[in-house]
């Protein structure tokens, strides 16, 4: 394996993964194809731009002709390009169906036509739907996605497995848990709360804040993808998680403590519709393959908070323009209603 096509490499996890491939494998060449949606940012990989083994291609995974041209050149594909935010999918899912479902299909067709050694599809724990208290989802469980983002990822995840069963395409699927770290667009909970706290703005916590997520540091997630690219068994699915369970309210409080900001910045706001209460994965299968996370939650959160503190121009830019419209649409009425309720009490 020498040439790898990474899709969505200008995004959060993708940018860390591209950097990891270039760092760990001095003989590898990496092509990063990314559409640069609002979530993609070439600044995330400025440090490798001059590297001769790295090439950035501005493009859409739905573009079959471009995918043919790129896939023809490579030995393996790691597919991260996606629309990724649950709240945006609830506001309108067109782009999710287009990129996450159709885009993945286009990539699979190109891979089938040109032949590749490995196709790693980066799926998510959300495809299982919520896990009841005390239960951890395993790879053989049925998929029961409950929001449009999760459903579009589940569709693509199953298409990948179908291409293995039908055509023998060497697919490996990872289903990762909530990931945190530097360069995550400030719409997901952690970077949103960190950047709001840095601006002394309220942290909009959905519902009672007692929902549970299992947090995985981005470098650990990338190490798992690296292992699956090289050692994952084809046709298999691997859960990737860290057993770093936290209630959302605990995460909000920990962020405020790290930044020395008052807990009064937390605002309980109207919940996300269909909000999955808890995710939990049984990740013994990838553990048996030789992976375990290295970074605990406290260390991961401290590193993440420190990065946003040191990179204000990065997140101020991300929070400008169209972000403001999204923020207003998603949070404007929620925060107003919370303030009204507080005034009434
Ligand atoms: P992200 O939103 O930060 O980045 C997505 C990238 O894909 C962006 O650079 C964007 O420009 C690009 N993209 C979007 N549509 C495209 C298209 N049509 N063609 C080419 N590029 C396109 O996402 P992320 O958080 O880094 O997630 C990466 C992958 O990992 C996604 O597939 C996501 O479902 C999965 N995942 C994420 C998490 C998490 O907690 N962030 C957890 C598990 C799995
Ligand atoms: P998020 O980062 O959107 O990831 P996911 O939906 O993939 O789990 O959300 C993480 C948790 O934080 C989830 O339970 C929803 C909650 N949340 C809030 O309470 N407020 C917010 O503003 C956001 C974006 C998320």
mmCIF file of C-alpha atoms and ligand atoms in Angstrom:
data_model
loop_
_atom_site.group_PDB
_atom_site.id
_atom_site.type_symbol
_atom_site.label_atom_id
_atom_site.label_comp_id
_atom_site.label_asym_id
_atom_site.label_seq_id
_atom_site.Cartn_x
_atom_site.Cartn_y
_atom_site.Cartn_z
ATOM 1 C CA UNK A 1 0.000 0.000 0.000
ATOM 2 C CA UNK A 2 1.504 3.340 -1.001
ATOM 3 C CA UNK A 3 -1.125 5.794 -2.156
ATOM 4 C CA UNK A 4 -4.115 6.586 0.005
ATOM 5 C CA UNK A 5 -7.156 8.665 -0.865
ATOM 6 C CA UNK A 6 -8.628 10.348 2.202
ATOM 7 C CA UNK A 7 -12.009 11.992 1.704
ATOM 8 C CA UNK A 8 -13.013 14.841 4.021
ATOM 9 C CA UNK A 9 -9.408 15.410 5.085
ATOM 10 C CA UNK A 10 -9.947 19.135 5.661
ATOM 11 C CA UNK A 11 -12.436 18.403 8.444
ATOM 12 C CA UNK A 12 -11.854 17.630 12.098
ATOM 13 C CA UNK A 13 -10.926 13.929 12.235
ATOM 14 C CA UNK A 14 -9.782 13.829 8.599
ATOM 15 C CA UNK A 15 -7.105 16.489 9.116
ATOM 16 C CA UNK A 16 -5.624 14.631 12.099
ATOM 17 C CA UNK A 17 -5.751 11.395 10.116
ATOM 18 C CA UNK A 18 -3.962 12.855 7.068
ATOM 19 C CA UNK A 19 -1.238 14.265 9.317
ATOM 20 C CA UNK A 20 -0.884 10.898 11.047
ATOM 21 C CA UNK A 21 -0.461 8.985 7.753
ATOM 22 C CA UNK A 22 2.226 11.398 6.546
ATOM 23 C CA UNK A 23 4.011 11.247 9.911
ATOM 24 C CA UNK A 24 3.873 7.477 10.491
ATOM 25 C CA UNK A 25 4.512 6.206 6.941
ATOM 26 C CA UNK A 26 7.362 8.002 5.211
ATOM 27 C CA UNK A 27 6.731 6.097 1.963
ATOM 28 C CA UNK A 28 3.006 6.934 1.707
ATOM 29 C CA UNK A 29 1.463 9.506 -0.576
ATOM 30 C CA UNK A 30 -1.819 10.991 0.542
ATOM 31 C CA UNK A 31 -4.472 12.606 -1.626
ATOM 32 C CA UNK A 32 -7.040 14.570 0.330
ATOM 33 C CA UNK A 33 -10.264 15.267 -1.548
ATOM 34 C CA UNK A 34 -12.564 17.688 0.201
ATOM 35 C CA UNK A 35 -15.428 19.912 -0.905
ATOM 36 C CA UNK A 36 -14.583 22.520 1.742
ATOM 37 C CA UNK A 37 -18.101 22.886 3.074
ATOM 38 C CA UNK A 38 -18.568 25.197 6.068
ATOM 39 C CA UNK A 39 -16.907 22.441 8.172
ATOM 40 C CA UNK A 40 -13.845 21.991 5.957
ATOM 41 C CA UNK A 41 -10.855 24.244 6.498
ATOM 42 C CA UNK A 42 -7.512 24.128 4.698
ATOM 43 C CA UNK A 43 -5.905 25.868 7.665
ATOM 44 C CA UNK A 44 -6.279 22.545 9.513
ATOM 45 C CA UNK A 45 -3.448 21.131 7.378
ATOM 46 C CA UNK A 46 -1.332 24.238 6.639
ATOM 47 C CA UNK A 47 1.663 22.527 8.263
ATOM 48 C CA UNK A 48 1.736 19.755 5.619
ATOM 49 C CA UNK A 49 0.800 21.856 2.560
ATOM 50 C CA UNK A 50 4.401 21.974 1.308
ATOM 51 C CA UNK A 51 4.972 18.224 1.786
ATOM 52 C CA UNK A 52 5.600 16.603 -1.659
ATOM 53 C CA UNK A 53 3.813 13.389 -0.565
ATOM 54 C CA UNK A 54 0.608 15.316 0.095
ATOM 55 C CA UNK A 55 -1.910 16.626 -2.433
ATOM 56 C CA UNK A 56 -5.116 18.520 -1.798
ATOM 57 C CA UNK A 57 -7.922 18.248 -4.341
ATOM 58 C CA UNK A 58 -10.949 20.496 -4.067
ATOM 59 C CA UNK A 59 -13.858 18.261 -5.029
ATOM 60 C CA UNK A 60 -17.114 16.559 -4.206
ATOM 61 C CA UNK A 61 -17.386 12.830 -3.523
ATOM 62 C CA UNK A 62 -20.653 12.886 -5.513
ATOM 63 C CA UNK A 63 -18.645 13.746 -8.665
ATOM 64 C CA UNK A 64 -18.226 10.338 -10.316
ATOM 65 C CA UNK A 65 -15.777 11.517 -12.953
ATOM 66 C CA UNK A 66 -13.471 13.059 -10.359
ATOM 67 C CA UNK A 67 -13.759 10.011 -8.091
ATOM 68 C CA UNK A 68 -12.811 7.778 -11.049
ATOM 69 C CA UNK A 69 -9.749 9.905 -11.729
ATOM 70 C CA UNK A 70 -8.620 9.866 -8.107
ATOM 71 C CA UNK A 71 -9.477 6.271 -7.224
ATOM 72 C CA UNK A 72 -7.575 5.055 -10.287
ATOM 73 C CA UNK A 73 -4.432 6.527 -8.725
ATOM 74 C CA UNK A 74 -4.641 4.971 -5.266
ATOM 75 C CA UNK A 75 -4.336 1.654 -3.408
ATOM 76 C CA UNK A 76 -6.753 2.416 -0.581
ATOM 77 C CA UNK A 77 -9.529 4.792 0.446
ATOM 78 C CA UNK A 78 -10.402 6.122 3.878
ATOM 79 C CA UNK A 79 -13.825 7.684 3.657
ATOM 80 C CA UNK A 80 -14.522 10.471 6.146
ATOM 81 C CA UNK A 81 -16.279 13.080 3.974
ATOM 82 C CA UNK A 82 -19.748 13.656 5.346
ATOM 83 C CA UNK A 83 -22.260 16.113 6.637
ATOM 84 C CA UNK A 84 -21.869 15.436 10.331
ATOM 85 C CA UNK A 85 -24.015 17.559 12.617
ATOM 86 C CA UNK A 86 -27.223 16.078 14.064
ATOM 87 C CA UNK A 87 -28.836 19.473 14.731
ATOM 88 C CA UNK A 88 -28.299 20.604 11.134
ATOM 89 C CA UNK A 89 -29.754 17.312 9.861
ATOM 90 C CA UNK A 90 -32.859 18.028 11.937
ATOM 91 C CA UNK A 91 -33.189 21.451 10.297
ATOM 92 C CA UNK A 92 -32.931 19.868 6.816
ATOM 93 C CA UNK A 93 -31.334 16.645 5.625
ATOM 94 C CA UNK A 94 -30.895 17.149 1.845
ATOM 95 C CA UNK A 95 -27.124 17.581 2.038
ATOM 96 C CA UNK A 96 -26.865 14.550 4.349
ATOM 97 C CA UNK A 97 -28.667 12.267 1.936
ATOM 98 C CA UNK A 98 -26.666 13.648 -0.972
ATOM 99 C CA UNK A 99 -23.173 13.437 0.531
ATOM 100 C CA UNK A 100 -23.425 10.730 3.168
ATOM 101 C CA UNK A 101 -25.558 8.296 1.178
ATOM 102 C CA UNK A 102 -25.139 9.104 -2.528
ATOM 103 C CA UNK A 103 -21.543 10.331 -2.176
ATOM 104 C CA UNK A 104 -20.514 7.108 -0.433
ATOM 105 C CA UNK A 105 -22.265 5.099 -3.148
ATOM 106 C CA UNK A 106 -20.340 6.988 -5.854
ATOM 107 C CA UNK A 107 -17.075 6.290 -4.063
ATOM 108 C CA UNK A 108 -17.937 2.602 -3.687
ATOM 109 C CA UNK A 109 -18.730 2.356 -7.419
ATOM 110 C CA UNK A 110 -15.423 3.985 -8.332
ATOM 111 C CA UNK A 111 -13.585 1.655 -5.926
ATOM 112 C CA UNK A 112 -15.290 -1.371 -7.443
ATOM 113 C CA UNK A 113 -14.465 -0.292 -10.975
ATOM 114 C CA UNK A 114 -10.798 0.455 -10.410
ATOM 115 C CA UNK A 115 -9.995 -2.124 -7.729
ATOM 116 C CA UNK A 116 -8.423 -1.170 -4.418
ATOM 117 C CA UNK A 117 -6.771 -3.001 -1.549
ATOM 118 C CA UNK A 118 -8.879 -1.501 1.227
ATOM 119 C CA UNK A 119 -11.881 0.794 1.694
ATOM 120 C CA UNK A 120 -12.265 2.043 5.261
ATOM 121 C CA UNK A 121 -15.644 3.616 5.922
ATOM 122 C CA UNK A 122 -15.745 5.863 8.989
ATOM 123 C CA UNK A 123 -19.187 5.314 10.464
ATOM 124 C CA UNK A 124 -20.503 6.279 13.900
ATOM 125 C CA UNK A 125 -21.981 4.855 17.101
ATOM 126 C CA UNK A 126 -25.146 6.818 16.281
ATOM 127 C CA UNK A 127 -26.193 4.147 13.761
ATOM 128 C CA UNK A 128 -27.207 1.857 16.662
ATOM 129 C CA UNK A 129 -29.591 4.394 18.127
ATOM 130 C CA UNK A 130 -29.654 4.936 21.866
ATOM 131 C CA UNK A 131 -28.308 2.237 24.193
ATOM 132 C CA UNK A 132 -30.421 1.426 27.256
ATOM 133 C CA UNK A 133 -28.758 1.963 30.636
ATOM 134 C CA UNK A 134 -26.364 -0.891 31.366
ATOM 135 C CA UNK A 135 -26.163 -2.027 27.721
ATOM 136 C CA UNK A 136 -23.339 -1.619 25.193
ATOM 137 C CA UNK A 137 -23.998 -2.029 21.460
ATOM 138 C CA UNK A 138 -21.983 -4.668 19.662
ATOM 139 C CA UNK A 139 -21.120 -4.866 15.981
ATOM 140 C CA UNK A 140 -23.763 -7.504 15.228
ATOM 141 C CA UNK A 141 -26.637 -5.481 16.716
ATOM 142 C CA UNK A 142 -29.317 -4.184 14.357
ATOM 143 C CA UNK A 143 -28.990 -0.560 13.272
ATOM 144 C CA UNK A 144 -31.726 1.664 14.669
ATOM 145 C CA UNK A 145 -30.779 5.248 13.801
ATOM 146 C CA UNK A 146 -33.127 7.890 15.203
ATOM 147 C CA UNK A 147 -32.153 11.156 13.513
ATOM 148 C CA UNK A 148 -31.515 12.025 9.838
ATOM 149 C CA UNK A 149 -27.725 12.238 10.268
ATOM 150 C CA UNK A 150 -27.594 8.827 11.953
ATOM 151 C CA UNK A 151 -29.914 7.368 9.310
ATOM 152 C CA UNK A 152 -27.778 8.685 6.442
ATOM 153 C CA UNK A 153 -24.645 7.227 8.060
ATOM 154 C CA UNK A 154 -26.424 3.900 8.648
ATOM 155 C CA UNK A 155 -27.481 3.786 4.987
ATOM 156 C CA UNK A 156 -23.898 4.359 3.822
ATOM 157 C CA UNK A 157 -22.506 1.920 6.392
ATOM 158 C CA UNK A 158 -24.855 -0.789 5.076
ATOM 159 C CA UNK A 159 -24.076 0.045 1.448
ATOM 160 C CA UNK A 160 -20.403 -0.549 2.231
ATOM 161 C CA UNK A 161 -21.160 -3.935 3.766
ATOM 162 C CA UNK A 162 -23.420 -4.773 0.817
ATOM 163 C CA UNK A 163 -20.573 -3.996 -1.611
ATOM 164 C CA UNK A 164 -18.419 -6.472 0.302
ATOM 165 C CA UNK A 165 -21.105 -9.174 0.252
ATOM 166 C CA UNK A 166 -22.146 -8.578 -3.366
ATOM 167 C CA UNK A 167 -18.873 -7.766 -5.085
ATOM 168 C CA UNK A 168 -16.142 -8.685 -2.612
ATOM 169 C CA UNK A 169 -15.045 -5.051 -2.270
ATOM 170 C CA UNK A 170 -12.490 -5.060 0.586
ATOM 171 C CA UNK A 171 -14.459 -2.866 2.950
ATOM 172 C CA UNK A 172 -13.807 -2.301 6.673
ATOM 173 C CA UNK A 173 -16.277 -0.256 8.716
ATOM 174 C CA UNK A 174 -15.431 1.611 11.923
ATOM 175 C CA UNK A 175 -18.190 2.860 14.228
ATOM 176 C CA UNK A 176 -16.630 5.470 16.461
ATOM 177 C CA UNK A 177 -17.953 7.285 19.498
ATOM 178 C CA UNK A 178 -18.112 11.058 20.122
ATOM 179 C CA UNK A 179 -14.720 12.493 19.345
ATOM 180 C CA UNK A 180 -13.033 15.576 20.820
ATOM 181 C CA UNK A 181 -9.850 17.480 20.105
ATOM 182 C CA UNK A 182 -8.348 20.479 18.285
ATOM 183 C CA UNK A 183 -9.852 21.759 14.992
ATOM 184 C CA UNK A 184 -13.426 20.588 15.566
ATOM 185 C CA UNK A 185 -15.900 23.028 14.053
ATOM 186 C CA UNK A 186 -17.611 24.942 16.873
ATOM 187 C CA UNK A 187 -21.091 23.537 16.308
ATOM 188 C CA UNK A 188 -20.580 20.240 18.171
ATOM 189 C CA UNK A 189 -21.078 20.393 21.906
ATOM 190 C CA UNK A 190 -17.496 20.589 23.188
ATOM 191 C CA UNK A 191 -16.056 23.231 20.821
ATOM 192 C CA UNK A 192 -19.323 25.191 21.020
ATOM 193 C CA UNK A 193 -19.272 25.241 24.805
ATOM 194 C CA UNK A 194 -15.543 26.021 24.987
ATOM 195 C CA UNK A 195 -15.765 28.943 22.555
ATOM 196 C CA UNK A 196 -18.967 30.273 24.161
ATOM 197 C CA UNK A 197 -17.303 30.132 27.570
ATOM 198 C CA UNK A 198 -14.242 31.942 26.204
ATOM 199 C CA UNK A 199 -16.658 34.684 25.037
ATOM 200 C CA UNK A 200 -18.555 34.657 28.371
ATOM 201 C CA UNK A 201 -21.695 33.568 26.507
ATOM 202 C CA UNK A 202 -24.216 31.008 27.800
ATOM 203 C CA UNK A 203 -23.698 27.274 27.208
ATOM 204 C CA UNK A 204 -26.974 25.937 25.742
ATOM 205 C CA UNK A 205 -27.446 22.542 27.371
ATOM 206 C CA UNK A 206 -30.281 20.505 25.851
ATOM 207 C CA UNK A 207 -32.955 19.267 28.248
ATOM 208 C CA UNK A 208 -31.804 18.071 31.642
ATOM 209 C CA UNK A 209 -28.193 17.586 30.488
ATOM 210 C CA UNK A 210 -28.210 14.015 31.799
ATOM 211 C CA UNK A 211 -27.630 12.434 28.382
ATOM 212 C CA UNK A 212 -24.547 10.222 28.227
ATOM 213 C CA UNK A 213 -21.797 10.184 25.635
ATOM 214 C CA UNK A 214 -18.527 8.223 25.550
ATOM 215 C CA UNK A 215 -15.694 10.599 24.611
ATOM 216 C CA UNK A 216 -12.766 9.563 22.425
ATOM 217 C CA UNK A 217 -9.691 11.736 21.821
ATOM 218 C CA UNK A 218 -9.157 12.462 18.129
ATOM 219 C CA UNK A 219 -5.587 11.059 18.085
ATOM 220 C CA UNK A 220 -6.880 7.789 19.538
ATOM 221 C CA UNK A 221 -9.664 7.663 16.950
ATOM 222 C CA UNK A 222 -7.066 8.160 14.181
ATOM 223 C CA UNK A 223 -4.808 5.449 15.589
ATOM 224 C CA UNK A 224 -7.779 3.068 15.440
ATOM 225 C CA UNK A 225 -8.502 4.009 11.808
ATOM 226 C CA UNK A 226 -4.832 3.468 10.972
ATOM 227 C CA UNK A 227 -4.983 -0.031 12.500
ATOM 228 C CA UNK A 228 -8.181 -0.850 10.591
ATOM 229 C CA UNK A 229 -6.647 0.359 7.329
ATOM 230 C CA UNK A 230 -3.730 -2.015 7.761
ATOM 231 C CA UNK A 231 -5.049 -4.888 9.892
ATOM 232 C CA UNK A 232 -8.853 -4.770 9.882
ATOM 233 C CA UNK A 233 -10.489 -7.893 8.456
ATOM 234 C CA UNK A 234 -12.395 -7.163 5.262
ATOM 235 C CA UNK A 235 -16.172 -7.268 5.490
ATOM 236 C CA UNK A 236 -15.957 -6.602 9.233
ATOM 237 C CA UNK A 237 -17.254 -3.821 11.457
ATOM 238 C CA UNK A 238 -15.289 -2.502 14.461
ATOM 239 C CA UNK A 239 -16.663 -0.348 17.254
ATOM 240 C CA UNK A 240 -14.194 2.303 18.428
ATOM 241 C CA UNK A 241 -14.726 3.891 21.837
ATOM 242 C CA UNK A 242 -13.000 4.753 25.086
ATOM 243 C CA UNK A 243 -15.296 4.068 28.069
ATOM 244 C CA UNK A 244 -15.038 7.775 28.941
ATOM 245 C CA UNK A 245 -18.701 8.123 29.895
ATOM 246 C CA UNK A 246 -19.897 11.555 30.978
ATOM 247 C CA UNK A 247 -23.247 13.254 31.363
ATOM 248 C CA UNK A 248 -23.372 16.355 29.176
ATOM 249 C CA UNK A 249 -23.754 18.533 32.250
ATOM 250 C CA UNK A 250 -20.526 17.094 33.669
ATOM 251 C CA UNK A 251 -18.740 18.027 30.444
ATOM 252 C CA UNK A 252 -20.144 21.577 30.588
ATOM 253 C CA UNK A 253 -19.034 21.954 34.215
ATOM 254 C CA UNK A 254 -15.562 20.570 33.501
ATOM 255 C CA UNK A 255 -15.092 23.069 30.639
ATOM 256 C CA UNK A 256 -16.114 25.976 32.879
ATOM 257 C CA UNK A 257 -13.766 24.824 35.607
ATOM 258 C CA UNK A 258 -10.819 24.548 33.212
ATOM 259 C CA UNK A 259 -11.504 28.099 32.021
ATOM 260 C CA UNK A 260 -12.237 29.434 35.496
ATOM 261 C CA UNK A 261 -15.722 30.582 34.435
ATOM 262 C CA UNK A 262 -18.885 30.441 36.567
ATOM 263 C CA UNK A 263 -21.336 27.505 36.342
ATOM 264 C CA UNK A 264 -24.068 30.124 35.951
ATOM 265 C CA UNK A 265 -23.122 30.252 32.234
ATOM 266 C CA UNK A 266 -24.964 26.917 31.805
ATOM 267 C CA UNK A 267 -28.475 27.417 30.341
ATOM 268 C CA UNK A 268 -30.893 24.520 30.168
ATOM 269 C CA UNK A 269 -32.666 25.007 26.845
ATOM 270 C CA UNK A 270 -35.400 23.178 24.898
ATOM 271 C CA UNK A 271 -34.167 19.700 24.014
ATOM 272 C CA UNK A 272 -33.099 18.405 20.593
ATOM 273 C CA UNK A 273 -36.018 16.428 19.095
ATOM 274 C CA UNK A 274 -35.490 12.648 19.234
ATOM 275 C CA UNK A 275 -32.385 13.210 21.364
ATOM 276 C CA UNK A 276 -30.618 9.892 21.927
ATOM 277 C CA UNK A 277 -30.242 9.526 25.684
ATOM 278 C CA UNK A 278 -27.163 7.379 25.794
ATOM 279 C CA UNK A 279 -24.555 5.847 23.505
ATOM 280 C CA UNK A 280 -22.352 3.013 24.600
ATOM 281 C CA UNK A 281 -20.216 0.642 22.558
ATOM 282 C CA UNK A 282 -18.699 -2.729 23.263
ATOM 283 C CA UNK A 283 -15.281 -2.256 21.621
ATOM 284 C CA UNK A 284 -13.692 -5.578 22.632
ATOM 285 C CA UNK A 285 -13.299 -6.552 18.963
ATOM 286 C CA UNK A 286 -10.842 -3.757 18.112
ATOM 287 C CA UNK A 287 -9.155 -4.230 21.478
ATOM 288 C CA UNK A 288 -8.448 -7.845 20.444
ATOM 289 C CA UNK A 289 -6.908 -6.490 17.217
ATOM 290 C CA UNK A 290 -4.421 -4.517 19.313
ATOM 291 C CA UNK A 291 -5.904 -1.049 19.877
ATOM 292 C CA UNK A 292 -6.784 0.757 23.074
ATOM 293 C CA UNK A 293 -7.220 4.483 23.647
ATOM 294 C CA UNK A 294 -4.266 6.245 25.240
ATOM 295 C CA UNK A 295 -5.843 9.494 26.383
ATOM 296 C CA UNK A 296 -8.261 9.709 29.315
ATOM 297 C CA UNK A 297 -11.147 12.167 29.321
ATOM 298 C CA UNK A 298 -9.614 14.779 31.641
ATOM 299 C CA UNK A 299 -6.395 14.939 29.644
ATOM 300 C CA UNK A 300 -8.263 15.033 26.316
ATOM 301 C CA UNK A 301 -10.546 17.823 27.496
ATOM 302 C CA UNK A 302 -7.645 19.837 28.935
ATOM 303 C CA UNK A 303 -5.707 19.542 25.637
ATOM 304 C CA UNK A 304 -8.791 20.539 23.664
ATOM 305 C CA UNK A 305 -9.659 23.529 25.830
ATOM 306 C CA UNK A 306 -6.027 24.700 25.735
ATOM 307 C CA UNK A 307 -5.983 24.485 21.934
ATOM 308 C CA UNK A 308 -9.081 26.668 21.561
ATOM 309 C CA UNK A 309 -7.593 29.106 24.075
ATOM 310 C CA UNK A 310 -4.428 29.349 21.964
ATOM 311 C CA UNK A 311 -6.161 29.506 18.574
ATOM 312 C CA UNK A 312 -8.742 32.220 18.874
ATOM 313 C CA UNK A 313 -8.332 33.442 15.277
ATOM 314 C CA UNK A 314 -9.156 29.900 14.022
ATOM 315 C CA UNK A 315 -12.470 29.722 15.857
ATOM 316 C CA UNK A 316 -13.407 33.393 15.473
ATOM 317 C CA UNK A 317 -13.189 32.873 11.703
ATOM 318 C CA UNK A 318 -15.264 29.675 11.945
ATOM 319 C CA UNK A 319 -17.898 31.500 13.983
ATOM 320 C CA UNK A 320 -18.322 34.362 11.521
ATOM 321 C CA UNK A 321 -20.602 34.727 8.463
ATOM 322 C CA UNK A 322 -23.144 31.952 7.889
ATOM 323 C CA UNK A 323 -22.384 30.485 11.328
ATOM 324 C CA UNK A 324 -24.183 33.412 12.912
ATOM 325 C CA UNK A 325 -27.359 32.626 10.948
ATOM 326 C CA UNK A 326 -27.174 28.976 11.972
ATOM 327 C CA UNK A 327 -26.552 29.914 15.591
ATOM 328 C CA UNK A 328 -29.512 32.263 15.641
ATOM 329 C CA UNK A 329 -31.798 29.680 14.061
ATOM 330 C CA UNK A 330 -30.708 26.877 16.363
ATOM 331 C CA UNK A 331 -30.272 28.752 19.637
ATOM 332 C CA UNK A 332 -31.925 32.198 19.365
ATOM 333 C CA UNK A 333 -35.407 31.117 20.449
ATOM 334 C CA UNK A 334 -34.085 28.501 22.833
ATOM 335 C CA UNK A 335 -31.990 31.022 24.753
ATOM 336 C CA UNK A 336 -34.813 33.601 24.718
ATOM 337 C CA UNK A 337 -37.262 31.040 26.124
ATOM 338 C CA UNK A 338 -34.745 30.021 28.817
ATOM 339 C CA UNK A 339 -34.231 33.680 29.785
ATOM 340 C CA UNK A 340 -38.021 34.244 29.954
ATOM 341 C CA UNK A 341 -38.424 31.204 32.167
ATOM 342 C CA UNK A 342 -35.647 32.398 34.468
ATOM 343 C CA UNK A 343 -37.320 35.829 34.715
ATOM 344 C CA UNK A 344 -40.610 34.199 35.720
ATOM 345 C CA UNK A 345 -39.017 32.254 38.575
HETATM 346 P P1 LIG B 1 -16.339 17.356 9.880
HETATM 347 O O1 LIG B 1 -17.722 17.870 9.697
HETATM 348 O O2 LIG B 1 -15.393 18.090 10.757
HETATM 349 O O3 LIG B 1 -15.637 17.217 8.460
HETATM 350 C C1 LIG B 1 -16.268 16.691 7.326
HETATM 351 C C2 LIG B 1 -15.426 17.032 6.112
HETATM 352 O O4 LIG B 1 -16.062 16.475 4.951
HETATM 353 C C3 LIG B 1 -15.291 18.539 5.867
HETATM 354 O O5 LIG B 1 -13.955 18.876 5.609
HETATM 355 C C4 LIG B 1 -16.162 18.774 4.636
HETATM 356 O O6 LIG B 1 -15.719 19.861 3.838
HETATM 357 C C5 LIG B 1 -16.041 17.451 3.913
HETATM 358 N N1 LIG B 1 -17.171 17.177 3.012
HETATM 359 C C6 LIG B 1 -18.486 17.310 3.283
HETATM 360 N N2 LIG B 1 -19.217 16.992 2.188
HETATM 361 C C7 LIG B 1 -18.325 16.636 1.232
HETATM 362 C C8 LIG B 1 -18.470 16.182 -0.114
HETATM 363 N N3 LIG B 1 -19.675 16.039 -0.682
HETATM 364 N N4 LIG B 1 -17.349 15.887 -0.814
HETATM 365 C C9 LIG B 1 -16.115 16.043 -0.249
HETATM 366 N N5 LIG B 1 -15.930 16.477 0.993
HETATM 367 C C10 LIG B 1 -17.020 16.764 1.739
HETATM 368 O O7 LIG B 1 -16.515 15.850 10.360
HETATM 369 P P2 LIG B 1 -15.682 14.984 11.415
HETATM 370 O O8 LIG B 1 -16.226 15.226 12.758
HETATM 371 O O9 LIG B 1 -14.240 15.120 11.156
HETATM 372 O O10 LIG B 1 -16.155 13.527 10.992
HETATM 373 C C11 LIG B 1 -15.452 12.808 9.978
HETATM 374 C C12 LIG B 1 -16.145 11.472 9.773
HETATM 375 O O11 LIG B 1 -16.146 10.754 11.002
HETATM 376 C C13 LIG B 1 -17.605 11.610 9.348
HETATM 377 O O12 LIG B 1 -17.883 10.636 8.386
HETATM 378 C C14 LIG B 1 -18.371 11.359 10.645
HETATM 379 O O13 LIG B 1 -19.645 10.819 10.368
HETATM 380 C C15 LIG B 1 -17.469 10.365 11.342
HETATM 381 N N6 LIG B 1 -17.542 10.379 12.815
HETATM 382 C C16 LIG B 1 -17.392 11.551 13.512
HETATM 383 C C17 LIG B 1 -17.446 11.526 14.905
HETATM 384 C C18 LIG B 1 -17.301 12.785 15.715
HETATM 385 O O14 LIG B 1 -17.570 12.769 16.935
HETATM 386 N N7 LIG B 1 -16.870 13.903 15.143
HETATM 387 C C19 LIG B 1 -17.613 10.305 15.588
HETATM 388 C C20 LIG B 1 -17.735 9.119 14.829
HETATM 389 C C21 LIG B 1 -17.685 9.173 13.463
HETATM 390 P P1 LIG B 2 -22.964 16.679 19.595
HETATM 391 O O1 LIG B 2 -21.618 17.252 19.870
HETATM 392 O O2 LIG B 2 -23.861 17.368 18.636
HETATM 393 O O3 LIG B 2 -22.719 15.166 19.151
HETATM 394 P P2 LIG B 2 -23.801 13.954 18.989
HETATM 395 O O4 LIG B 2 -25.126 14.515 18.721
HETATM 396 O O5 LIG B 2 -23.204 13.285 17.811
HETATM 397 O O6 LIG B 2 -23.715 13.143 20.229
HETATM 398 O O7 LIG B 2 -23.731 16.542 20.963
HETATM 399 C C1 LIG B 2 -23.165 15.861 22.070
HETATM 400 C C2 LIG B 2 -24.202 15.884 23.171
HETATM 401 O O8 LIG B 2 -24.345 17.241 23.598
HETATM 402 C C3 LIG B 2 -25.576 15.432 22.726
HETATM 403 O O9 LIG B 2 -26.192 14.704 23.791
HETATM 404 C C4 LIG B 2 -26.326 16.721 22.488
HETATM 405 C C5 LIG B 2 -25.695 17.674 23.492
HETATM 406 N N1 LIG B 2 -25.674 19.095 23.082
HETATM 407 C C6 LIG B 2 -26.181 20.085 23.934
HETATM 408 O O10 LIG B 2 -26.671 19.802 25.049
HETATM 409 N N2 LIG B 2 -26.160 21.382 23.506
HETATM 410 C C7 LIG B 2 -25.665 21.735 22.295
HETATM 411 O O11 LIG B 2 -25.692 22.935 21.961
HETATM 412 C C8 LIG B 2 -25.125 20.723 21.443
HETATM 413 C C9 LIG B 2 -24.561 21.054 20.097
HETATM 414 C C10 LIG B 2 -25.146 19.406 21.884
#
